[in-house]
XYZ file of C-alpha atoms in Angstrom:
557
model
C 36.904 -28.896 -22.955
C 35.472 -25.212 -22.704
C 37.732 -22.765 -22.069
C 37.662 -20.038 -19.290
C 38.164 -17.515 -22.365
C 34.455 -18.538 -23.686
C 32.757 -19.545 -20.816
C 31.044 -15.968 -20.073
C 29.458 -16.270 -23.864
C 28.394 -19.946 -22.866
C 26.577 -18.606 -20.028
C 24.773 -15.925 -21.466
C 23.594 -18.247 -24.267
C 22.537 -21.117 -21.949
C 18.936 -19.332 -21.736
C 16.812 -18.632 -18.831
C 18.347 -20.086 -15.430
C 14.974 -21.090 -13.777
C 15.099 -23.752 -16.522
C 16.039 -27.213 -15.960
C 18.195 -27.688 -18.684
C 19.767 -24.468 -18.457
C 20.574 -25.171 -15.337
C 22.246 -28.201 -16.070
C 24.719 -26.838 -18.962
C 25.380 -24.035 -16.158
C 26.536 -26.647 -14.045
C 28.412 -28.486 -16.338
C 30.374 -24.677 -17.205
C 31.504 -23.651 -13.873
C 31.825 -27.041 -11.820
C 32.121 -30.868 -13.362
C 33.540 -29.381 -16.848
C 35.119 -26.486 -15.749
C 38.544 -25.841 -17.340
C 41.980 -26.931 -15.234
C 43.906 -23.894 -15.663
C 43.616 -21.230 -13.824
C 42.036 -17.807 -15.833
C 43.539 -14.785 -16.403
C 42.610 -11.527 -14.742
C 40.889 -9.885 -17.216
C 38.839 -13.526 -18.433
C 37.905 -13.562 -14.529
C 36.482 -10.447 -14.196
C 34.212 -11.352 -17.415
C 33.344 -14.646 -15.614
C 32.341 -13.346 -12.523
C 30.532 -10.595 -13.625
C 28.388 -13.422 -16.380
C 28.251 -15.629 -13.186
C 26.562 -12.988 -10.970
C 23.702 -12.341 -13.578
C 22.684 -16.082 -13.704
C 23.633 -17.599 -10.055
C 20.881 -16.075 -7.671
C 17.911 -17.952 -9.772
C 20.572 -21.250 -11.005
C 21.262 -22.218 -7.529
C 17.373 -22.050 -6.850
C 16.798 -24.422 -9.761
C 19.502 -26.544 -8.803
C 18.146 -27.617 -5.787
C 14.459 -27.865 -7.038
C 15.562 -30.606 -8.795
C 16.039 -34.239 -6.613
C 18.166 -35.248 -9.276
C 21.242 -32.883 -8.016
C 22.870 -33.738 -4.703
C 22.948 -31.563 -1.804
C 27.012 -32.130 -2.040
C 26.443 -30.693 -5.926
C 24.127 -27.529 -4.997
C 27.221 -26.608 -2.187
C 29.943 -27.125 -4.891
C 27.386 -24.928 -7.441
C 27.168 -22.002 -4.277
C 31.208 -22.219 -3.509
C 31.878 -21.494 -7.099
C 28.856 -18.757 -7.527
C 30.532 -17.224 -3.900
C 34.622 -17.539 -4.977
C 33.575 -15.749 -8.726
C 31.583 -13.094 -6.347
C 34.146 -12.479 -3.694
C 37.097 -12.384 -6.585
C 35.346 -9.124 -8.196
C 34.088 -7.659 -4.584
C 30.918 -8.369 -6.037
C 27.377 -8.594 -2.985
C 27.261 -12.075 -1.366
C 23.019 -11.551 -0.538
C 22.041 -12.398 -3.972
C 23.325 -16.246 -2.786
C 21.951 -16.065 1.027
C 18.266 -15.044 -0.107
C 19.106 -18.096 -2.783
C 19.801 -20.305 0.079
C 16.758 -19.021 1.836
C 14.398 -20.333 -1.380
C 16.000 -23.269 -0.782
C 14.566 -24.018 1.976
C 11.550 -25.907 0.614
C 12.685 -27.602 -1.664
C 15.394 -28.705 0.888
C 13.243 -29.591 3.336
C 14.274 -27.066 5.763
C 11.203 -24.520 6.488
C 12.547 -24.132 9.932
C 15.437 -22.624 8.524
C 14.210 -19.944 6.507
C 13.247 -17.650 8.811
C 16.216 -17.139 10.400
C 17.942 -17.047 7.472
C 15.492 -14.513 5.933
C 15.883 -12.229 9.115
C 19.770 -12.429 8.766
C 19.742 -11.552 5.001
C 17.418 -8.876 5.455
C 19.380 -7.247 8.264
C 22.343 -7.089 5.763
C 19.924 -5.604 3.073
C 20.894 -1.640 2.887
C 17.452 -1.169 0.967
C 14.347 -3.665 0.455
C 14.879 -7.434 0.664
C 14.577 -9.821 -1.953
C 10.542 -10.231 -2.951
C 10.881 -13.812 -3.952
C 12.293 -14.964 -1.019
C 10.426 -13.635 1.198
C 6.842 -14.678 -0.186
C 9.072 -18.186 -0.373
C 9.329 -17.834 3.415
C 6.335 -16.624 3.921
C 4.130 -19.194 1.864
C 6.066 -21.849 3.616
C 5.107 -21.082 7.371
C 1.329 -20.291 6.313
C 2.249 -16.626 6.876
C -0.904 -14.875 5.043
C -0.009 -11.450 6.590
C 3.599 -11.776 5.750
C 3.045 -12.792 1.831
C 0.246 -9.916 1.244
C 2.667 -7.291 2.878
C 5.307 -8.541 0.228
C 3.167 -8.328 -2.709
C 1.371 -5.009 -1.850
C 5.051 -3.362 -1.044
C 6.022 -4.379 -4.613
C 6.260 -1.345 -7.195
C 7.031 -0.881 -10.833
C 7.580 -4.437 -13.326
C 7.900 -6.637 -10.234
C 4.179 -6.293 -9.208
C 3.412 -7.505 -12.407
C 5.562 -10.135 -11.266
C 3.456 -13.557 -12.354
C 5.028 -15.697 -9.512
C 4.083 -12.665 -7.235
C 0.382 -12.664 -8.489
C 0.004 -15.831 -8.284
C 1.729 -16.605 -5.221
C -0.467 -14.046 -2.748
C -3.682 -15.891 -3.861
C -4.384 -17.874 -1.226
C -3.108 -15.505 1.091
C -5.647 -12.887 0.129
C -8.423 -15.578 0.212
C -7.138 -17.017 4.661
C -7.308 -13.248 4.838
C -11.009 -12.612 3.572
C -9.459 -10.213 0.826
C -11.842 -12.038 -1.800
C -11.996 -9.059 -4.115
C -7.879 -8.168 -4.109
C -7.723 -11.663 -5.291
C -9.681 -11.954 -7.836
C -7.857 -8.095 -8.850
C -4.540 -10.341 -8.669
C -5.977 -13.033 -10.969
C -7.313 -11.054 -13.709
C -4.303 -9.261 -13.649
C -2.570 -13.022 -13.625
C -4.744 -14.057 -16.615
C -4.286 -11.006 -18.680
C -0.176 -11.258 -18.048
C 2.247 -13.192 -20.275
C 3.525 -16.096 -18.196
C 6.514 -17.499 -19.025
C 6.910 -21.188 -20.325
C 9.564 -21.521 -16.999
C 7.175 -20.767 -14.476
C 3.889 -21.753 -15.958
C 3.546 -24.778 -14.154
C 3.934 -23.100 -10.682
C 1.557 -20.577 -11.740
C -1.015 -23.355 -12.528
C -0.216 -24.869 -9.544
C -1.170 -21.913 -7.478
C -4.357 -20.913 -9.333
C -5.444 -24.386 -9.077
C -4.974 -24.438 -5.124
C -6.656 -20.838 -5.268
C -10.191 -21.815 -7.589
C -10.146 -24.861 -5.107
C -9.907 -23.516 -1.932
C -12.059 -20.872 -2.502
C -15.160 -23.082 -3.438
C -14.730 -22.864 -7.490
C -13.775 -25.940 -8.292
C -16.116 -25.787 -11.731
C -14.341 -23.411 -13.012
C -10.604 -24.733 -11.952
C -12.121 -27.936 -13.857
C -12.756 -25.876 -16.752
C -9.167 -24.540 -16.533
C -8.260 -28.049 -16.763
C -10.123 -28.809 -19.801
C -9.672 -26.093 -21.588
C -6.052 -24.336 -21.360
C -2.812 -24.767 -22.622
C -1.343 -27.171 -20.048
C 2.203 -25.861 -19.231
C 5.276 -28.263 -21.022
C 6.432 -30.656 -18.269
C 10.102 -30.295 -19.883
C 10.218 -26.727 -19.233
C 9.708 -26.937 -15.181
C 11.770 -27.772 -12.633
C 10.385 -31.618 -10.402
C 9.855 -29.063 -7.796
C 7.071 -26.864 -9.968
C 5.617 -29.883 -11.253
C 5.149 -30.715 -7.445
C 3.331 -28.074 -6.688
C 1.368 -28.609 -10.136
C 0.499 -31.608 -9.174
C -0.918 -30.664 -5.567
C -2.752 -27.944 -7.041
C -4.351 -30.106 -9.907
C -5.228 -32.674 -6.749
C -6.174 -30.406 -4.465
C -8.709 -29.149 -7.295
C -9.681 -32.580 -7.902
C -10.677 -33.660 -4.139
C -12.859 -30.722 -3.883
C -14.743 -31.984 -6.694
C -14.948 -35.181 -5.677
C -16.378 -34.184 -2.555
C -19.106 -32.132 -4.179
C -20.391 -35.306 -5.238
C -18.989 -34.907 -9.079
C -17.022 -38.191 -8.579
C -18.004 -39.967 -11.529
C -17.971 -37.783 -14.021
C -15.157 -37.996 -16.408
C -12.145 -36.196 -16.414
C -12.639 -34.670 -19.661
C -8.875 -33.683 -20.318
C -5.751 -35.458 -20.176
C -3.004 -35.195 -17.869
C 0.760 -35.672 -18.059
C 2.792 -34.983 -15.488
C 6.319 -36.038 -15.420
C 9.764 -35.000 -13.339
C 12.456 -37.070 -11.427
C 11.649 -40.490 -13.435
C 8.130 -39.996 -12.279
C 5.603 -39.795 -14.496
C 1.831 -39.745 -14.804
C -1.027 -39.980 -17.588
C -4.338 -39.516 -16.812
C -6.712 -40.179 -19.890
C -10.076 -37.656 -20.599
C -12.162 -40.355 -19.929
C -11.386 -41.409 -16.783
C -13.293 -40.501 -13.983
C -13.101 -37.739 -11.236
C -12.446 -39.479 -8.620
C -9.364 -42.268 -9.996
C -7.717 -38.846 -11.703
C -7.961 -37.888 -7.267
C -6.151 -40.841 -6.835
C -3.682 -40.933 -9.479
C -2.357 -37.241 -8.988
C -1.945 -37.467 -5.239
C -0.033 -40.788 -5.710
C 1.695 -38.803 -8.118
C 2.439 -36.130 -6.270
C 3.318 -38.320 -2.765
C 6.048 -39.961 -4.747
C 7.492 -37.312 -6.177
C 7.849 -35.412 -2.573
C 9.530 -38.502 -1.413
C 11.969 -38.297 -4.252
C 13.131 -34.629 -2.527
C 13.238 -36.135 0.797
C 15.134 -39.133 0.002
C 17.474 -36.541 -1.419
C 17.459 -33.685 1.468
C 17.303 -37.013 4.004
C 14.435 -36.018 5.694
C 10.606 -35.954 5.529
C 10.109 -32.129 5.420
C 8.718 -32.212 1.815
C 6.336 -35.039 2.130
C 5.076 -33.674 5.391
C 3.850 -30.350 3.904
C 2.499 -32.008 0.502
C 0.424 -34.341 2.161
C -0.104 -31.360 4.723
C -1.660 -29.337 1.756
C -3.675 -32.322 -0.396
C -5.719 -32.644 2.542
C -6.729 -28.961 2.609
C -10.458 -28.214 1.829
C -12.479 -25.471 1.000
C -13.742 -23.323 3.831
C -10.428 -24.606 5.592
C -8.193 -21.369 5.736
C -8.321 -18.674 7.943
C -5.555 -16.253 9.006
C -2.755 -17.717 10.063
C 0.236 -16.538 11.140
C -1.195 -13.350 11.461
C 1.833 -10.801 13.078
C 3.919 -11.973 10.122
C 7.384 -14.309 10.444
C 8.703 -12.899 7.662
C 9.491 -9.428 9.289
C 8.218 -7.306 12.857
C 7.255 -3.702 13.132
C 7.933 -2.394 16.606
C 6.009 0.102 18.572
C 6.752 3.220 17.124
C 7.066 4.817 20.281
C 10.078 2.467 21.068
C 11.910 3.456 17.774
C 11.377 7.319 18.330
C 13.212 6.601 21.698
C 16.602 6.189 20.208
C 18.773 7.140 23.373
C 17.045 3.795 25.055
C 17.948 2.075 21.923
C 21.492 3.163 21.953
C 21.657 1.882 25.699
C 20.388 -1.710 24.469
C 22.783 -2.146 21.964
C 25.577 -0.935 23.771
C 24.350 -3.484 26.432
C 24.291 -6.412 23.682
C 27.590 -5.726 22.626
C 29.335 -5.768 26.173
C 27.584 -8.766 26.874
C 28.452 -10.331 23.357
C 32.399 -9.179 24.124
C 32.315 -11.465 27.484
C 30.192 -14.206 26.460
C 29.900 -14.666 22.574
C 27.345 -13.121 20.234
C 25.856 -17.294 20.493
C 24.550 -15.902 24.277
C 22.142 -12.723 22.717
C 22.046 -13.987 19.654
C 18.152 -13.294 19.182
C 18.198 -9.796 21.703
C 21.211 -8.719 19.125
C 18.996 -9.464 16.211
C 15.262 -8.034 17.442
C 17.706 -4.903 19.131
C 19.544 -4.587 15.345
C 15.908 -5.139 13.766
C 14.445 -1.730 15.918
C 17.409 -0.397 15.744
C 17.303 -0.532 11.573
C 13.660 0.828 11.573
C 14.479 3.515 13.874
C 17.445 4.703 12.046
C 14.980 4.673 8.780
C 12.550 7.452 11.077
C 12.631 11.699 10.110
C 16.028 12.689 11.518
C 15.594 14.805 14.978
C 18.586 17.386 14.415
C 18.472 18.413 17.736
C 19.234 14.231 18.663
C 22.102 14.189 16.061
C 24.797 13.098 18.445
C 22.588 10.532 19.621
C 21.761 9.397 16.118
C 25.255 9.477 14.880
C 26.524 7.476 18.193
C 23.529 4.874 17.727
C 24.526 4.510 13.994
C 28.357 3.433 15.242
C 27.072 1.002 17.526
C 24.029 -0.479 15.072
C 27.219 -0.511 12.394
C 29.262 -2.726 15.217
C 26.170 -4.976 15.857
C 26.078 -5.596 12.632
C 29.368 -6.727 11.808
C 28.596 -8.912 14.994
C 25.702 -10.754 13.491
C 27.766 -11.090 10.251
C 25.758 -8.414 8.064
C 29.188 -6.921 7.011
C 27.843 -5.793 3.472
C 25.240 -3.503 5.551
C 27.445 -2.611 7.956
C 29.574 -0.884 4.852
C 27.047 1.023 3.302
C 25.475 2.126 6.462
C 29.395 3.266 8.076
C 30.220 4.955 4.721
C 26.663 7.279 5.031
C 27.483 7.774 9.022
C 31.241 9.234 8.060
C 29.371 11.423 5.515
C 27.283 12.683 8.327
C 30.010 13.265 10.698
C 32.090 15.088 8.549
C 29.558 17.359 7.727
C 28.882 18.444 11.184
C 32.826 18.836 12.049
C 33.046 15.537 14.121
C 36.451 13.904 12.026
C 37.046 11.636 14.907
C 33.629 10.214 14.675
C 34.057 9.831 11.010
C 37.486 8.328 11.710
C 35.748 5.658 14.153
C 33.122 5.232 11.231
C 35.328 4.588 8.219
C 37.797 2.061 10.374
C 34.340 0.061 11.572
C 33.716 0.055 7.807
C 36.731 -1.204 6.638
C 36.633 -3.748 9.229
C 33.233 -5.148 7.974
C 34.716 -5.066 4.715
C 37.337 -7.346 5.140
C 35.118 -9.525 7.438
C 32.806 -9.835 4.003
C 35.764 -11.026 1.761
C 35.661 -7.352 -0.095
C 39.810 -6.844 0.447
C 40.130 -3.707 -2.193
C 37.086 -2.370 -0.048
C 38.618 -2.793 2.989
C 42.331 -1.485 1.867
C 39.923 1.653 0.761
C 39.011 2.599 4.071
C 42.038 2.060 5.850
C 43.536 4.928 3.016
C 40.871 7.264 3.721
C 41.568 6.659 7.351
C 44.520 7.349 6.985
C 43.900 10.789 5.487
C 41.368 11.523 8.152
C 44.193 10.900 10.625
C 46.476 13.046 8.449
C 43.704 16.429 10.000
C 44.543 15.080 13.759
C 46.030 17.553 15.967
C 48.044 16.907 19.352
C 44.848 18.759 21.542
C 43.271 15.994 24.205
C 44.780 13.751 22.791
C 44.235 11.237 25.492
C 40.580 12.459 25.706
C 39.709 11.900 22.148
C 41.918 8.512 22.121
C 39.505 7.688 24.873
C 36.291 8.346 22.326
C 37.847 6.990 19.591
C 38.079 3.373 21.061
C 34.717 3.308 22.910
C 33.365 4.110 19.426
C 35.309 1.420 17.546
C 34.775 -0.975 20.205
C 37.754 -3.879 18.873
C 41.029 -4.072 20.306
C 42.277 -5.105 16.936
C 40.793 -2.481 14.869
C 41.649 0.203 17.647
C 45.350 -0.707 17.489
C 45.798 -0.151 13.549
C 43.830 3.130 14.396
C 46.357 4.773 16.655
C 48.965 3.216 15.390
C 48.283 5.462 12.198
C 47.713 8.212 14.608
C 51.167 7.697 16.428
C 52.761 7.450 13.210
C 51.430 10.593 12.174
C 51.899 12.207 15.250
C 55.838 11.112 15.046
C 56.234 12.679 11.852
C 54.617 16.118 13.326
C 57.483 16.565 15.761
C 59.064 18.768 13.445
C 55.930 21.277 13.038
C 54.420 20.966 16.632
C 55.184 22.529 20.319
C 57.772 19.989 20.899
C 56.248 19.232 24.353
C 52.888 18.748 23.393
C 53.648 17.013 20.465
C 55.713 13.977 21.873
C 53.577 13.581 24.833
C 50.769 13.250 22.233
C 52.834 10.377 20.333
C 53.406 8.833 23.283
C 49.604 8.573 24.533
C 48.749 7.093 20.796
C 51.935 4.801 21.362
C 51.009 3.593 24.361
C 47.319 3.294 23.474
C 48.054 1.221 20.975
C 50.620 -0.774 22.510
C 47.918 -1.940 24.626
C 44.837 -2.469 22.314
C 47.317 -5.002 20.704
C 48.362 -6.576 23.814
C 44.310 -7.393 23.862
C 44.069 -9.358 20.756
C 44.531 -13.034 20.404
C 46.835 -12.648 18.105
C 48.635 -9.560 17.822
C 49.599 -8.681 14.112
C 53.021 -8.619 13.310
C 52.939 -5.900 10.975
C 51.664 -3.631 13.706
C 54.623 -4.603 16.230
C 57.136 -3.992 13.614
C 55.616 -0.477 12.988
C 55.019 0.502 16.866
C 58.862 -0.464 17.302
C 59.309 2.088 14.653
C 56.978 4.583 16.201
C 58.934 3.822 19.588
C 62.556 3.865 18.192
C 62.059 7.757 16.594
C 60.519 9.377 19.657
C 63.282 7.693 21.560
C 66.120 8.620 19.374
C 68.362 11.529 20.243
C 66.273 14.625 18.601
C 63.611 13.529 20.217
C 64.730 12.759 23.347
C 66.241 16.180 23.487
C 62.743 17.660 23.057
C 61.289 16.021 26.005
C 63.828 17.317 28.400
């Protein structure tokens, strides 16, 4: 049995995770075969960190393959999530994974939603792939050309991008940008890995857009991609290509010519041979059979017909057929940009989302919480208005709140840490007080504990500048800003502890009626939680049982 000691060298030299047998041996290392004992801190650190460079693309090829249980992809994404929460390590590399997932799953309804709730926790652009996943799977032409024309640097040379936004330039009468995208496809080095997906999609694109001669001479004359090296779920799509090509020659009238090339397709114990010299039209029929039963083999895995539906969906497709569809885009909105410039309008709708979330459940506003966040997020990304900072800096406490509402914790993070930054620049430590506890908060919500324990000690040393002035007003400010009784209660209860120990330097008077307010503030954020921590009650008894003790009762007199 391997050994958690050499498991991060096994990794690395399993080889490229998109392939099938890669994938495999990774699942064999870190769930059936894994080692019994537990590892030791420093060998889990090297694990997780060796886990996090492979899992986004392994759980992907996990599930494009019918041959792995749904019950075995959710064992593979527990163990990629436990090695990423042990180091503190991003948990969106495994949500846009899940969001892939969706077709080969079966789920396309799913992926949106999904999509928009990964992206919202995105503190810079979303994940490429999974997007022009999403968007390629609703028909979204708009969507996936928007994805591949946003792309910069080595990832628009991307070969699944290229490929993948030909048909969408072609429903969007962008003839020339894809043939520019083809070219650039031809002249690319395509990996063995994703060869047969690329096929597959400049197949569907010579077909579709009237040249089926030339996908026939594709056929006939290129290196066919190796069967071994692709996943059932790009041989799928290899095969509806290759049929998809076929039926448009067959309905040209080329039906009895012959073939002129052979064919082998094979995945999931299917597996197909087409000889050169049979004709046009039974290669039609073989491939589509082909391809029909190997869709079923996905859905009699996911348990549904979701696969088979949008295969047979797609061999029927014709030339001339396309036009724009989804046009608008489901893979992301723009608002009016007069609505994001108007960010005192936008403050008042999410503060009205969050009161009505308090009373009812975030389940009631779920999609006003996330098309508010959405404008919200786009707004906040505008030219900064100085003479609108309080404004800004108010709506980027309650965005950070929403956020942690809708569960995009790791956004709500990054985006609190940059908001403290602000405040503290301007003078405003109470704001930045209210923005590093809403921080820490998210944090722990997201599983990132060191994170979290971080922000509560630089809260704790913005609470060490607090002086006894309005104290009861700023107490007031404090909790509308953090906006949980929980969080609120550890707040002041740092601030009454501090305020305690100030007794000694402060105007007596002022100072104790200033630990009282924070006492009693506290006293009764906790009262308001479900279930009041106990830590907190042990240290407000504290709090309670110095300012009540003899020097201090002297002092109030």
């Amino acid at each position: 049995m391997t050994r958690w000691s050499s498991v991060p060298e096994a990794l690395a030299a399993a080889g490229d995770p998109r392939s099938p047998q890669t994938a495999t041996r990774l699942l064999e290392l870190l769930v059936s075969d894994a080692p019994d004992e537990e590892p030791s801190a420093e060998e889990a650190v090297g694990i997780a960190a060796a886990v996090a460079a492979v899992d986004r693309r392994w759980l992907v090829t996990l599930g494009e393959d019918p041959a792995h249980p749904l019950g075995v992809i959710e064992a593979a994404t527990a163990a990629c999530r436990a090695w990423r929460m042990l180091t503190g390590a991003s948990l969106l590399p495994l949500r846009y994974a899940a969001v892939e997932l969706c077709g080969p799953l079966g789920t396309p309804d799913e992926a949106v939603p999904a999509l928009r709730s990964a992206r919202l926790d995105t503190f810079g652009a979303p994940d490429v792939h999974a997007t022009l996943a999403t968007a390629r799977l609703h028909d979204d032409d708009t969507g996936a050309v928007r994805t591949a024309t946003a792309a910069s640097g080595p990832l628009a040379q991307d070969p699944l991008l290229l490929s993948g936004v030909l048909l969408a330039h072609l429903a969007q009468g962008q003839r020339v940008e894809a043939e520019d995208a083809l070219m650039r496809l031809t002249l690319s080095e395509v990996p063995g890995v994703v060869a047969a997906r690329v096929r597959a999609d400049v197949s569907s694109y010579l077909a579709l857009s009237g040249q089926w001669e030339r996908g026939l001479a594709l056929l006939r004359h290129a290196t066919a991609p190796e069967p071994t090296a692709a996943t059932p779920w790009s041989v799928l799509q290899q095969a509806v290509g290759t049929g998809q090509l076929l039926a448009e020659a067959v309905r040209q009238g080329d039906s009895a010519r012959a073939l002129g090339a052979d064919i082998l397709l094979e995945a999931a114990g299917q597996r197909l041979k087409v000889s050169s010299w049979d004709t046009l039209s039974h290669a039609h029929e073989d491939v589509t059979a082909f391809a029909r039963a190997l869709a079923a083999s996905f859905d009699m895995r996911n348990g549904s017909t979701g696969v088979g539906t949008r295969v047979g969906r797609r061999l029927s497709a014709a030339a001339g057929s396309l036009g724009p569809r989804a046009y608008g885009t489901v893979t992301g909105t723009v608002a009016d940009r007069r609505v994001l410039a108007n960010q005192a309008r936008l403050l008042a709708r999410t503060r009205e989302v969050l009161v009505t979330a308090s009373g009812y459940g975030v389940d009631s506003v779920r999609e006003q919480a996330m098309t508010t966040a959405e404008e919200v997020s786009q707004s906040l990304a505008l030219v900064i208005d100085e003479s609108q900072l309080e404004t800004i800096v108010e709506l980027r406490l309650a965005f950070a709140r929403l956020l942690v509402l809708l569960g995009a914790s790791e956004r709500a993070c990054r985006e609190c840490e940059d908001t403290t930054e602000l405040c503290l620049s301007q003078g405003w430590t109470d704001l930045a007080l209210a923005s590093t506890v809403i921080g820490a908060r998210a944090a722990e919500n997201s599983g990132a504990t060191a994170r979290s324990e971080h922000g509560w000690e630089r809260a704790a040393e913005l609470v060490g500048a607090w002086n006894v002035s309005r104290t009861r007003e700023r107490l007031t400010v404090l909790a509308d800003a953090i906006g949980n009784a929980a969080t609120t209660a550890r707040t002041m209860t740092l601030i009454a502890e501090h305020l305690t120990r100030r007794l000694t330097d402060a105007p007596a008077e002022d100072a104790s009626d200033a630990a009282h307010e924070a006492l009693s503030r506290a006293r009764a954020q906790l009262a308001r939680t479900p279930e009041p921590d106990a830590d907190l009650v042990a240290r407000l008894e504290a709090v309670a049982a110095s300012l009540a003790g003899p020097e201090a009762g002297s002092e109030q007199l």
